[in-house]
CSV table of C-alpha atoms and ligand atoms in Angstrom, one decimal:
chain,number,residue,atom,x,y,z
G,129,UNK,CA,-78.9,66.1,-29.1
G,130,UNK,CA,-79.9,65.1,-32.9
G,131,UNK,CA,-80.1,61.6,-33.6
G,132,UNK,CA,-76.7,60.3,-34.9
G,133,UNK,CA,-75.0,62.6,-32.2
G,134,UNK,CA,-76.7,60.7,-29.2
G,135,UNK,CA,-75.7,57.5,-30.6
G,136,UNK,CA,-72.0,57.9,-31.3
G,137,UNK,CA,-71.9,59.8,-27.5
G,138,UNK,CA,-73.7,57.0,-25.9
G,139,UNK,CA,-71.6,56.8,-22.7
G,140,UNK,CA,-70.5,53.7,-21.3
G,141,UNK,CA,-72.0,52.6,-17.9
G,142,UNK,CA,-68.1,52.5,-16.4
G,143,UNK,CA,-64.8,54.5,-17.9
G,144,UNK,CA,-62.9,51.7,-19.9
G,145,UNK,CA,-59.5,50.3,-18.0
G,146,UNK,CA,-57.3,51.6,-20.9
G,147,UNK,CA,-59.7,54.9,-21.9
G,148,UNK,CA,-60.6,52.5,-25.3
G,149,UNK,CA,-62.7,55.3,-27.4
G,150,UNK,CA,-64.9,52.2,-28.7
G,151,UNK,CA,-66.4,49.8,-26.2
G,152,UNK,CA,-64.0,46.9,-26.4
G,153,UNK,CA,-65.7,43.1,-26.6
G,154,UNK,CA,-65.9,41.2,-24.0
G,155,UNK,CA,-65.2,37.4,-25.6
G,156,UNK,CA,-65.4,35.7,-22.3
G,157,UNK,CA,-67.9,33.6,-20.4
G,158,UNK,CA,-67.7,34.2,-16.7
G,159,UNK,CA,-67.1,37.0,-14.4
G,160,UNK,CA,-65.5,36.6,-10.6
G,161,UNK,CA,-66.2,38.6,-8.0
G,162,UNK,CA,-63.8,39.5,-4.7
G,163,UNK,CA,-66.9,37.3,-1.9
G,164,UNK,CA,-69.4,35.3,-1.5
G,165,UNK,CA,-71.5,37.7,-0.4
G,166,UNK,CA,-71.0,39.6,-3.5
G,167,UNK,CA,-71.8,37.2,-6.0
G,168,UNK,CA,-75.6,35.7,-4.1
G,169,UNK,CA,-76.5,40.0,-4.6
G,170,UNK,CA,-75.3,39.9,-7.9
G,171,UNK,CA,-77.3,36.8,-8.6
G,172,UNK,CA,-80.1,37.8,-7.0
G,173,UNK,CA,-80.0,41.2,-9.2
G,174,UNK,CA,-79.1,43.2,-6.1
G,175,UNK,CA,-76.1,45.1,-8.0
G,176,UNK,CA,-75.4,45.4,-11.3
G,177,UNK,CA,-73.2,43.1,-12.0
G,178,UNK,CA,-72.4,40.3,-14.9
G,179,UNK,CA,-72.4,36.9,-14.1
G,180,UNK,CA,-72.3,35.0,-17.2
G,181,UNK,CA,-72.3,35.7,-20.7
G,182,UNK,CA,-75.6,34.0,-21.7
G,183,UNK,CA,-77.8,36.3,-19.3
G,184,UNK,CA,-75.7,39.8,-19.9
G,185,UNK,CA,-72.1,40.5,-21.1
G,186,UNK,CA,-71.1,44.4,-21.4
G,187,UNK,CA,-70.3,44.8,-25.0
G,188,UNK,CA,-74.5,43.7,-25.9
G,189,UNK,CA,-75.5,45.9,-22.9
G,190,UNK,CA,-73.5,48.6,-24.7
G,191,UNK,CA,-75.1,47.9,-28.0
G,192,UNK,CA,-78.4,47.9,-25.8
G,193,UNK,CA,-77.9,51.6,-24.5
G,194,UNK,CA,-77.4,52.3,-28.1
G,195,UNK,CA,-80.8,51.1,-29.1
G,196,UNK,CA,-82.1,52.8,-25.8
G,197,UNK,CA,-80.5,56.0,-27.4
G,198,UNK,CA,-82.4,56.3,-30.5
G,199,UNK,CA,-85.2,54.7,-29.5
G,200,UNK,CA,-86.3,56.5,-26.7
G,201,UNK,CA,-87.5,53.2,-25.0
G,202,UNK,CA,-87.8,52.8,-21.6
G,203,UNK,CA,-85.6,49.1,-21.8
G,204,UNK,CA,-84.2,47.2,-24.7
G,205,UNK,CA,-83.3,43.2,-25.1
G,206,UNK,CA,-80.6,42.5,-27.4
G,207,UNK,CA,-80.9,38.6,-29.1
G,208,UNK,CA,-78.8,36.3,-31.4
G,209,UNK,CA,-81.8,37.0,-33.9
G,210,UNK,CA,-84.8,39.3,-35.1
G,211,UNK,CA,-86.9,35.5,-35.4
G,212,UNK,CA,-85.5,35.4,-31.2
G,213,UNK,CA,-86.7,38.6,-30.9
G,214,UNK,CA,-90.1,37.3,-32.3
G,215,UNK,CA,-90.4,34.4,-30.5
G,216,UNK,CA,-89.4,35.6,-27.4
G,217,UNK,CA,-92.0,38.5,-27.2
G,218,UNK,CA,-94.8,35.7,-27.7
G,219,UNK,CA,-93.1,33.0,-25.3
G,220,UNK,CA,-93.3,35.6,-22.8
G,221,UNK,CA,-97.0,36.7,-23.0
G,222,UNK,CA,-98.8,34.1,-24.9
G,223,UNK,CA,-100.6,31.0,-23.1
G,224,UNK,CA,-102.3,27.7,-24.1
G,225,UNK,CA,-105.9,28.7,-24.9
G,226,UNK,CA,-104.8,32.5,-25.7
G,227,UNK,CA,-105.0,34.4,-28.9
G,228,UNK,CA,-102.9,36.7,-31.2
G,229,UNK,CA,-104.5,38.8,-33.3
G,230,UNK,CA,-102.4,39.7,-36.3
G,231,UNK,CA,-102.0,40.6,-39.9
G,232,UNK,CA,-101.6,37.6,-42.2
G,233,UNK,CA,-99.4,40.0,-44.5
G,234,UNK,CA,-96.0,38.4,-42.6
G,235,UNK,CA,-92.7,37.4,-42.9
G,236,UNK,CA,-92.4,33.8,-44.3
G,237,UNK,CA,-90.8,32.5,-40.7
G,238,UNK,CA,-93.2,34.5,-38.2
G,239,UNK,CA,-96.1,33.2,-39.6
G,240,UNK,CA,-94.8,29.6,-39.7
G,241,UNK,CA,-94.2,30.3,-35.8
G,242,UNK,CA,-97.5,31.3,-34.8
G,243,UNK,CA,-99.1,28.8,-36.9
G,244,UNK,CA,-96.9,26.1,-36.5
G,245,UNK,CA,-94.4,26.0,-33.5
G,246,UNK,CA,-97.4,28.3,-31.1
G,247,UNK,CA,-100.1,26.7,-32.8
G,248,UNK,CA,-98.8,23.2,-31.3
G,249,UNK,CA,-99.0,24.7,-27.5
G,250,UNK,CA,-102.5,25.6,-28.1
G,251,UNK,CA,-102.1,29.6,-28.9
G,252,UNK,CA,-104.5,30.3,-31.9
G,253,UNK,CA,-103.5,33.0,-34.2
G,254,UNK,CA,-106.2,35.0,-35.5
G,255,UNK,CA,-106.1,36.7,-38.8
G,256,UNK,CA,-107.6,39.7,-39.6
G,257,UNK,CA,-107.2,42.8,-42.6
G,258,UNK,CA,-105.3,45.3,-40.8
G,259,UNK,CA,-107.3,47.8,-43.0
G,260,UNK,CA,-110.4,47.1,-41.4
G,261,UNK,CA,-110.6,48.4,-37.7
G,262,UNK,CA,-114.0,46.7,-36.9
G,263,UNK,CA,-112.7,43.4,-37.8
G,264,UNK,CA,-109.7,44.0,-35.7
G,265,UNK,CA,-112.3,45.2,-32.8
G,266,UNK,CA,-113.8,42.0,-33.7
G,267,UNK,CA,-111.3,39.4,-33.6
G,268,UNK,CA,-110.2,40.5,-29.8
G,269,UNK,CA,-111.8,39.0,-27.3
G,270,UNK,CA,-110.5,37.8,-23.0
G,271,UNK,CA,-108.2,35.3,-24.5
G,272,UNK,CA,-106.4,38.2,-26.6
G,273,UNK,CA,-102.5,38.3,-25.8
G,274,UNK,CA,-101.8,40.8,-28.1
G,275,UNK,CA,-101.8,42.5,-32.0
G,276,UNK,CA,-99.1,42.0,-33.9
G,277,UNK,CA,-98.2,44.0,-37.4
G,278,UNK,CA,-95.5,44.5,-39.3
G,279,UNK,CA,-94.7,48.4,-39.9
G,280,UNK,CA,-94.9,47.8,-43.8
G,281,UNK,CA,-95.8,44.6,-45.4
G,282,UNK,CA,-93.2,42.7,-47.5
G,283,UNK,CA,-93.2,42.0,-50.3
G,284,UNK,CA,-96.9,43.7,-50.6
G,285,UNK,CA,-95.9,47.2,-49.0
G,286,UNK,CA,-98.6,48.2,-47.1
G,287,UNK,CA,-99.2,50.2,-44.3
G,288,UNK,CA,-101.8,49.8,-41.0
G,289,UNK,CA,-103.1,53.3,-39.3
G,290,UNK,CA,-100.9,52.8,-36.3
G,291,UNK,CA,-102.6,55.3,-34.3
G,292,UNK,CA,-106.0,54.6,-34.9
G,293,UNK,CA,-105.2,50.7,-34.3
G,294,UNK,CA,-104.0,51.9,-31.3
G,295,UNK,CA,-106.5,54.0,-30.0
G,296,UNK,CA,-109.0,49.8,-30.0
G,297,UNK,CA,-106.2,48.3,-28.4
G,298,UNK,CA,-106.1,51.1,-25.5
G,299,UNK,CA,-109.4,50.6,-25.2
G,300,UNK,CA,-109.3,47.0,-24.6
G,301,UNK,CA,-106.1,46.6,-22.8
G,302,UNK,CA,-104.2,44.7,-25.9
G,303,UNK,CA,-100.5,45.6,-26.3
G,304,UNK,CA,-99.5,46.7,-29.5
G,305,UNK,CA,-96.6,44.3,-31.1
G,306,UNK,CA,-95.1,45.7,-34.4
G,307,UNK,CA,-91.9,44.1,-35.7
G,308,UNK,CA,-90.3,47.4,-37.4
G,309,UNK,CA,-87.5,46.1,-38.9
G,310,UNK,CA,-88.4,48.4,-42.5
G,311,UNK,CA,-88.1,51.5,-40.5
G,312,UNK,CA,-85.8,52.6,-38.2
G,313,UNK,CA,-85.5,54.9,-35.2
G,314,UNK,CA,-84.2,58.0,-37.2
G,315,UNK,CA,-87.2,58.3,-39.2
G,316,UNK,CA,-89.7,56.6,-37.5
G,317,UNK,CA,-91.1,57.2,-33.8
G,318,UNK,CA,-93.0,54.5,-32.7
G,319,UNK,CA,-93.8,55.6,-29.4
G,320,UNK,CA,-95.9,57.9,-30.8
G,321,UNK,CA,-97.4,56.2,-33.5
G,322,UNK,CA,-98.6,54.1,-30.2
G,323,UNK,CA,-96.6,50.9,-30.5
G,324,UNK,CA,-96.0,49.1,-26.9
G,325,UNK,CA,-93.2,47.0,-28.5
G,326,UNK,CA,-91.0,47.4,-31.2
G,327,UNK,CA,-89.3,43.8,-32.1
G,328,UNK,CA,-86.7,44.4,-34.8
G,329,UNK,CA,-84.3,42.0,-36.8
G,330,UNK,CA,-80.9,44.1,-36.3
G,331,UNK,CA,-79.4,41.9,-39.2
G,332,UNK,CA,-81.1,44.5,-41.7
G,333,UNK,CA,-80.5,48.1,-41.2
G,334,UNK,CA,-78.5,48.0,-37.8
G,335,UNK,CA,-75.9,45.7,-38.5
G,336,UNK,CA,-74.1,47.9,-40.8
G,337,UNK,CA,-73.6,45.8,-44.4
G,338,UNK,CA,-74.5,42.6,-43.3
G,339,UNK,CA,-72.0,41.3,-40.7
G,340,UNK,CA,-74.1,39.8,-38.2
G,341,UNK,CA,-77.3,38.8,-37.4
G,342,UNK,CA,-79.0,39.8,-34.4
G,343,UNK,CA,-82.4,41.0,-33.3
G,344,UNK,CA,-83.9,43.5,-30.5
G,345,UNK,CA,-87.3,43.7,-28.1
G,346,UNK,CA,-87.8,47.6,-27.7
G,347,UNK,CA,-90.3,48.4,-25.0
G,348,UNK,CA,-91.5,51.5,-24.4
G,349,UNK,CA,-93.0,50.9,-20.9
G,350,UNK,CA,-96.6,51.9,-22.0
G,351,UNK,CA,-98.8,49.0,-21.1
G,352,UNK,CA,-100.1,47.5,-18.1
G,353,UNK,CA,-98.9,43.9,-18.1
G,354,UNK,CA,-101.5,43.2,-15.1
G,355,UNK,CA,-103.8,43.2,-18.5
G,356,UNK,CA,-102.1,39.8,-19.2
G,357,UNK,CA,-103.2,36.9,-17.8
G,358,UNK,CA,-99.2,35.0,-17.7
G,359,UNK,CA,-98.0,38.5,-16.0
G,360,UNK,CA,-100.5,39.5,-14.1
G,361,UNK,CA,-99.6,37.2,-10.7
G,362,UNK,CA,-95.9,38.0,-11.0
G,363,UNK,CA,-94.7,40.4,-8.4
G,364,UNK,CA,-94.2,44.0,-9.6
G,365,UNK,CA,-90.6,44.6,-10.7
G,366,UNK,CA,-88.5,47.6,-10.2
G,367,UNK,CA,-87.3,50.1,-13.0
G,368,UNK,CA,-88.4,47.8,-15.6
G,369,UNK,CA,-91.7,46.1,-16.8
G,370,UNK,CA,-92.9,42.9,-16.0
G,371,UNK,CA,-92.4,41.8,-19.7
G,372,UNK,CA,-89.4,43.1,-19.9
G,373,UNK,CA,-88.3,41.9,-16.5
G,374,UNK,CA,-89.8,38.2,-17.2
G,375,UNK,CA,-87.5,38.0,-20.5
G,376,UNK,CA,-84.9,39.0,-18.8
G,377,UNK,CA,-84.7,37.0,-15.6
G,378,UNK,CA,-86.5,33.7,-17.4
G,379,UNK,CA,-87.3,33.5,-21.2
G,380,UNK,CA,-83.9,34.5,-22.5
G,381,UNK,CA,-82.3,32.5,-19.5
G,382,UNK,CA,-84.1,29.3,-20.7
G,383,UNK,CA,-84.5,29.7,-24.5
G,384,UNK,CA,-80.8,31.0,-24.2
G,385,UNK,CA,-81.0,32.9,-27.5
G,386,UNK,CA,-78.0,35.6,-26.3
G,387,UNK,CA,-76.5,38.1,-28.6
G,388,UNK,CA,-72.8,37.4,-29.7
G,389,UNK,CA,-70.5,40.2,-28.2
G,390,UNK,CA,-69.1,40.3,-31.6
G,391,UNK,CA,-72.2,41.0,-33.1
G,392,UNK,CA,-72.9,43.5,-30.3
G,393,UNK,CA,-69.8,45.2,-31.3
G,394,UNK,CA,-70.3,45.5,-35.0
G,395,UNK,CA,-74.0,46.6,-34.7
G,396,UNK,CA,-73.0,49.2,-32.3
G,397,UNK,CA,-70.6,50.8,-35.2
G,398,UNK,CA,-73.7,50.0,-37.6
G,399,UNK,CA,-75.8,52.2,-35.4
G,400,UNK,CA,-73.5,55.1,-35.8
G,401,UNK,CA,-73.6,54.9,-39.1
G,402,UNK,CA,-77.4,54.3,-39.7
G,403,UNK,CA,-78.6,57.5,-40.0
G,404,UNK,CA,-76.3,58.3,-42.9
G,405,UNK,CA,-76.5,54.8,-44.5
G,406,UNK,CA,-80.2,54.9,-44.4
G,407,UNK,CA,-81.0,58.4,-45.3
G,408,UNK,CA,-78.7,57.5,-48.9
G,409,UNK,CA,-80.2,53.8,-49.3
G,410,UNK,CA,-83.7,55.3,-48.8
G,411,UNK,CA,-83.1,58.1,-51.1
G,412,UNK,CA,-81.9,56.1,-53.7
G,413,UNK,CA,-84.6,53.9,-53.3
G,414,UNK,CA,-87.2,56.1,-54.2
G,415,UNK,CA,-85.3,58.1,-57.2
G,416,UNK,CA,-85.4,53.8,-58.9
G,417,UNK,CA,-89.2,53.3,-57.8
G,418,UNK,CA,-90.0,57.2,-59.3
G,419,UNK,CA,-88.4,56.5,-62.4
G,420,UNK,CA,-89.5,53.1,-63.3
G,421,UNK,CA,-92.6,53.5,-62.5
G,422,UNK,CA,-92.7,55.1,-65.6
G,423,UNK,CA,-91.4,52.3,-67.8
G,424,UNK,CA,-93.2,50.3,-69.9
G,425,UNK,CA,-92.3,46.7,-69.2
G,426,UNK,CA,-93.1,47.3,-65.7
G,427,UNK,CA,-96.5,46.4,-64.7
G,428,UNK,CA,-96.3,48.2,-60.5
G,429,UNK,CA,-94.0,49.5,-58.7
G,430,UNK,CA,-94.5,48.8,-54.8
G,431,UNK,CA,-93.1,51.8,-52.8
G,432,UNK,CA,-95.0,53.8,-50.2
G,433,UNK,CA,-94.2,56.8,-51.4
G,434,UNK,CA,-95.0,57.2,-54.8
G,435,UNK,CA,-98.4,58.8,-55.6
G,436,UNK,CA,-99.8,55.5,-57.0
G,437,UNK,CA,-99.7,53.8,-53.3
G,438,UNK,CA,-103.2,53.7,-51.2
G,439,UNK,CA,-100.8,54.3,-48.3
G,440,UNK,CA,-99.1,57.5,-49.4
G,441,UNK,CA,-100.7,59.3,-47.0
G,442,UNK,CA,-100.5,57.5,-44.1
G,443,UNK,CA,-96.2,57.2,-44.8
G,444,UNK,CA,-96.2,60.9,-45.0
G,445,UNK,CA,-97.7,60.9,-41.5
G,446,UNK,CA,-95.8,58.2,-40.0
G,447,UNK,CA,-91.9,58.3,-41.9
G,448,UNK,CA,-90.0,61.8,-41.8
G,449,UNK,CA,-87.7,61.4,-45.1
G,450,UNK,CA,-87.9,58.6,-47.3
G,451,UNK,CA,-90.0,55.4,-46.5
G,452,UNK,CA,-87.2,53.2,-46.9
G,453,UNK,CA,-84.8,51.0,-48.7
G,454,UNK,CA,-87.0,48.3,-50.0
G,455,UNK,CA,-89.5,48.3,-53.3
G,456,UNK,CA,-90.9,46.1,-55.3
G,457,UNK,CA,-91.1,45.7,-59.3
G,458,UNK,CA,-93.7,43.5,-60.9
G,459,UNK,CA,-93.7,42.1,-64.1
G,460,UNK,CA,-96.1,40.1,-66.6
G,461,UNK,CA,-95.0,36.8,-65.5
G,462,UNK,CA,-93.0,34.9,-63.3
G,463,UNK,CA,-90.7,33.8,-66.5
G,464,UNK,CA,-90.2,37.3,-67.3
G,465,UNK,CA,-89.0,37.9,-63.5
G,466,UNK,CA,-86.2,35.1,-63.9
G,467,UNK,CA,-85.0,36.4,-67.2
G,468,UNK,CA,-85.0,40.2,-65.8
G,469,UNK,CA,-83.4,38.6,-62.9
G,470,UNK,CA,-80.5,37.5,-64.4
G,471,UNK,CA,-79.5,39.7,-66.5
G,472,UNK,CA,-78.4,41.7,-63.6
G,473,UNK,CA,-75.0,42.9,-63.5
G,474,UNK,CA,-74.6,45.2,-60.2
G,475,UNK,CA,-78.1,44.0,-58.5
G,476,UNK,CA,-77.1,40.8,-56.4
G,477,UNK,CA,-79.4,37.9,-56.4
G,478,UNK,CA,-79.9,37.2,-52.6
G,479,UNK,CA,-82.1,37.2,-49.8
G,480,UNK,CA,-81.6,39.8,-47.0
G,481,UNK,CA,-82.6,43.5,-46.6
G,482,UNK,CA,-80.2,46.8,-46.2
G,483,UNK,CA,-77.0,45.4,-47.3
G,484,UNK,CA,-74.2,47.7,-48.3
G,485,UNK,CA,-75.1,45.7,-51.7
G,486,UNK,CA,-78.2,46.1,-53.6
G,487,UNK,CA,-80.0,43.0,-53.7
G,488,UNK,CA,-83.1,41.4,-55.3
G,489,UNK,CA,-85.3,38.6,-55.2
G,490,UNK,CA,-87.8,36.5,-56.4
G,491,UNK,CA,-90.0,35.8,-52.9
G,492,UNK,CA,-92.7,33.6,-54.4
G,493,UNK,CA,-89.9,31.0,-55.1
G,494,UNK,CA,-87.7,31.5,-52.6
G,495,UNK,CA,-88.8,32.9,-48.8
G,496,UNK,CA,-92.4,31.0,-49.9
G,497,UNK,CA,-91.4,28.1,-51.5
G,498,UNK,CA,-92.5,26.0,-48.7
G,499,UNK,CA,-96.2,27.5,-48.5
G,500,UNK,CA,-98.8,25.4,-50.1
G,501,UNK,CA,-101.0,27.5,-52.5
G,502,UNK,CA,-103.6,28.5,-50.0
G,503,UNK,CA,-101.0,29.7,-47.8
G,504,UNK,CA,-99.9,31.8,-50.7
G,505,UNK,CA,-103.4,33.0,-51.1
G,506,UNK,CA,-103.7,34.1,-47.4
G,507,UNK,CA,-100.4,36.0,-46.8
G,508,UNK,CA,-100.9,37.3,-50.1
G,509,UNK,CA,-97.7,36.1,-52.3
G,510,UNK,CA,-97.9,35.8,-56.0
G,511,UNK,CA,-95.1,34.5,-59.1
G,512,UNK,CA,-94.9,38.0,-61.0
G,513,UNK,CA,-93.6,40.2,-58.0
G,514,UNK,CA,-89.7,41.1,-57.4
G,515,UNK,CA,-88.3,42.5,-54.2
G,516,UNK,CA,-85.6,45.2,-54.2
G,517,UNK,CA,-83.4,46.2,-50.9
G,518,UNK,CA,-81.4,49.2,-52.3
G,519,UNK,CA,-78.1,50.1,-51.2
G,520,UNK,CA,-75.2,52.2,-51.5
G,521,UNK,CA,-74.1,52.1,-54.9
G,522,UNK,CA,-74.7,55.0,-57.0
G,523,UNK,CA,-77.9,55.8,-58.5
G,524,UNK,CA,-76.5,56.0,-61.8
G,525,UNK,CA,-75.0,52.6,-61.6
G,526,UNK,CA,-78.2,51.4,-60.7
G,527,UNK,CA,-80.7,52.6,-63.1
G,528,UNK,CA,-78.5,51.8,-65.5
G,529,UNK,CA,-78.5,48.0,-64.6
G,530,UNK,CA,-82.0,47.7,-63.9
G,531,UNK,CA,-82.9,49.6,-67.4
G,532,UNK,CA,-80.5,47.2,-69.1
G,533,UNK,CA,-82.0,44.0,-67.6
G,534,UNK,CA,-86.0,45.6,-68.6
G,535,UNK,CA,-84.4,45.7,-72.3
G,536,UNK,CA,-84.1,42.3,-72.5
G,537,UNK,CA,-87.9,41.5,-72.2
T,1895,LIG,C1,-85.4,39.4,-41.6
T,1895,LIG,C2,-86.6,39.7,-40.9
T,1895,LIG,C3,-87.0,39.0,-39.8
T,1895,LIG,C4,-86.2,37.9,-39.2
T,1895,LIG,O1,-84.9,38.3,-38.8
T,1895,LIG,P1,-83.6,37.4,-38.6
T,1895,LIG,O2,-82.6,38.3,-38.0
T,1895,LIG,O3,-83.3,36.9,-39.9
T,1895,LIG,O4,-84.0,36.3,-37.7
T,1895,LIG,C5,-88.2,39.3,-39.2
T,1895,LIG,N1,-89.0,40.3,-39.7
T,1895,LIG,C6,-88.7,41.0,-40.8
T,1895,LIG,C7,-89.6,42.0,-41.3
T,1895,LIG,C8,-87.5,40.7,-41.4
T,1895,LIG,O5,-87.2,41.4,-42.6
């Protein structure tokens, strides 16, 4: 069945009590069970059974099968956050005296984690130019936990060859770790594009207009975790890898960063309606990067698929439709980006990505603030750059806002 199809069908694991068409949610915190026999086996993972809401609850399992559904994954975690969905991925494989290799192109609060809150348990992050495969080859040594990429760089919109990244890793027994958040399932496969595991902040596209946050680990069930030095001694689980099976039954336990069954509830209804939603924001998108790029107060426009990107290409291969929601306009200078900025009338000024609501902001000032100059320098922020998430206004509406706001320069 075609994509949006599978997900609204997604069958629930037992028919509802009352024949509820939706999957109801489940606000409670505990579940009883008839014996004592039955609840050591269901704590002991014996039957499938829920226990309590911070380790499984059925409306985030349905939200799960969801994910499962368009994904093609083998298993799926469901988390209060995409930064838990981060952080729990690298709390499960990484170790004092380990290494991450990874892009320095990230978001403001996953490179603050690896440098800061993993670099204080002794895990060293190695940066390298995903561009360059010899210095990825390089940078990987025995103490290599994984690679780690974001699908396309924001704000700076740039792409890694996926598959040929992949084809070192395989070779050396690294997992592949891409958070995919700019892209998702309907017109990107990532299984094939070689990723291990997909980690995804659900808040963006999936939530459906920005209810909720929420975030997801995707595994695909393609990497042999004996390759790990944490996973290697644990025994071997059953249906389910051992990183997968270690979140499940410790890290998410302990760090106790559940999903909300509201959230789980609203995101499932925003991933039956995130083929359409994207396929419009997307297309929107690139109609506004297309036609300003012609304009001539703007200096770039940042959008992978417009002929003036190095990674045209390589989005062709990778994205079926359009590349996204997201682009970015730059301008002379970082004064001229305020007074563009608020002159907006329909564009919101806000943080966030995929909203209902087309957004925009400044991320030097903002998501970056905090960075010292240097740290600007190496994940590649500067003053004169504006970031875009489209939505689903009109085009019309749009262009006419942003055209008015360029007028006043
Ligand atoms: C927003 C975002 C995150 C963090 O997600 P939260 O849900 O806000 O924790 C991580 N990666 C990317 C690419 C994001 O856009």
């Amino acid at each position: 069945m075609s994509f949006s199809t599978n997900i609204i069908n997604t069958n629930f694991q037992k028919p509802d009590a009352h024949g509820s068409i939706t999957f109801p949610i489940y606000r409670n915190t505990a579940f009883e069970f008839a014996t004592s026999e039955e609840i050591e086996a269901a704590f002991r993972g014996e039957i499938p059974a829920h226990t309590y809401a911070r380790i499984s609850n059925p409306t985030v399992e349905h939200f799960e099968q969801k994910i499962q559904a368009a994904s093609g994954a083998e298993s799926v975690i469901a988390l209060a956050t995409g930064m838990a969905a981060i952080s729990h991925t690298f709390m499960t494989i990484a170790y004092a005296g380990c290494n991450i290799v990874s892009s320095p192109r990230l978001f403001g609060n996953t490179f603050s984690f690896f440098k800061s809150t993993l670099g204080a348990f002794g895990v060293e992050v190695r940066f390298v130019d995903t561009n360059n495969l010899e210095e990825i080859a390089a940078a990987i040594d025995e103490n290599t936990c994984g690679f780690f990429a974001e699908l396309i760089t924001n704000p700076h919109m740039e792409i890694a060859d996926f598959p040929k990244i992949s084809k070192i890793l395989k070779a050396k027994n690294i997992p592949m770790i891409v958070d995919t958040t700019l892209i998702p399932w309907c017109a990107f496969n990532a299984k094939k594009a070689g990723i291990d595991i997909e980690v995804v902040s659900t808040t963006k596209y999936i939530s459906g207009g920005a209810t909720s946050l929420g975030g997801v680990i995707v595994d695909y069930g393609t990497f042999d975790w004996t390759k790990n030095q944490r996973l290697a001694a644990m025994p071997e689980p059953k249906g389910v890898s051992r990183f997968t099976h270690k979140i499940r039954s410790e890290v998410m336990r302990n760090l106790g960063a559940t999903m909300c069954p509201d959230t789980a509830y609203m995101q499932s209804l925003g991933m039956e309606m995130l083929q359409v939603r994207y396929e419009r924001m997307s297309r929107t998108a690139y109609e506004l990067a297309e036609y300003f790029s012609k304009h001539p107060k703007v200096v770039n426009i940042g959008y992978t698929q417009l002929e003036s990107s190095p990674y045209k290409k390589l989005s062709d291969e990778l994205f079926t439709g359009n590349p996204g929601a997201m682009f970015t306009l730059s301008l002379v200078s970082k004064k001229e980006c305020y007074t563009f900025m608020d002159t907006l009338k329909v564009v919101r000024r806000a943080t966030n990505l995929f909203d209902n609501k087309t957004l925009a902001i400044h991320p030097e000032s903002t998501i970056y603030c905090s960075f010292t100059p240097e740290m600007k320098k190496t994940a590649g922020i500067d003053d004169t750059l504006i970031r875009f998430s489209v939505g689903l206004e009109n085009f019309e509406d749009l262009k006419n806002d942003i055209a008015q706001a360029l007028e006043t320069l």
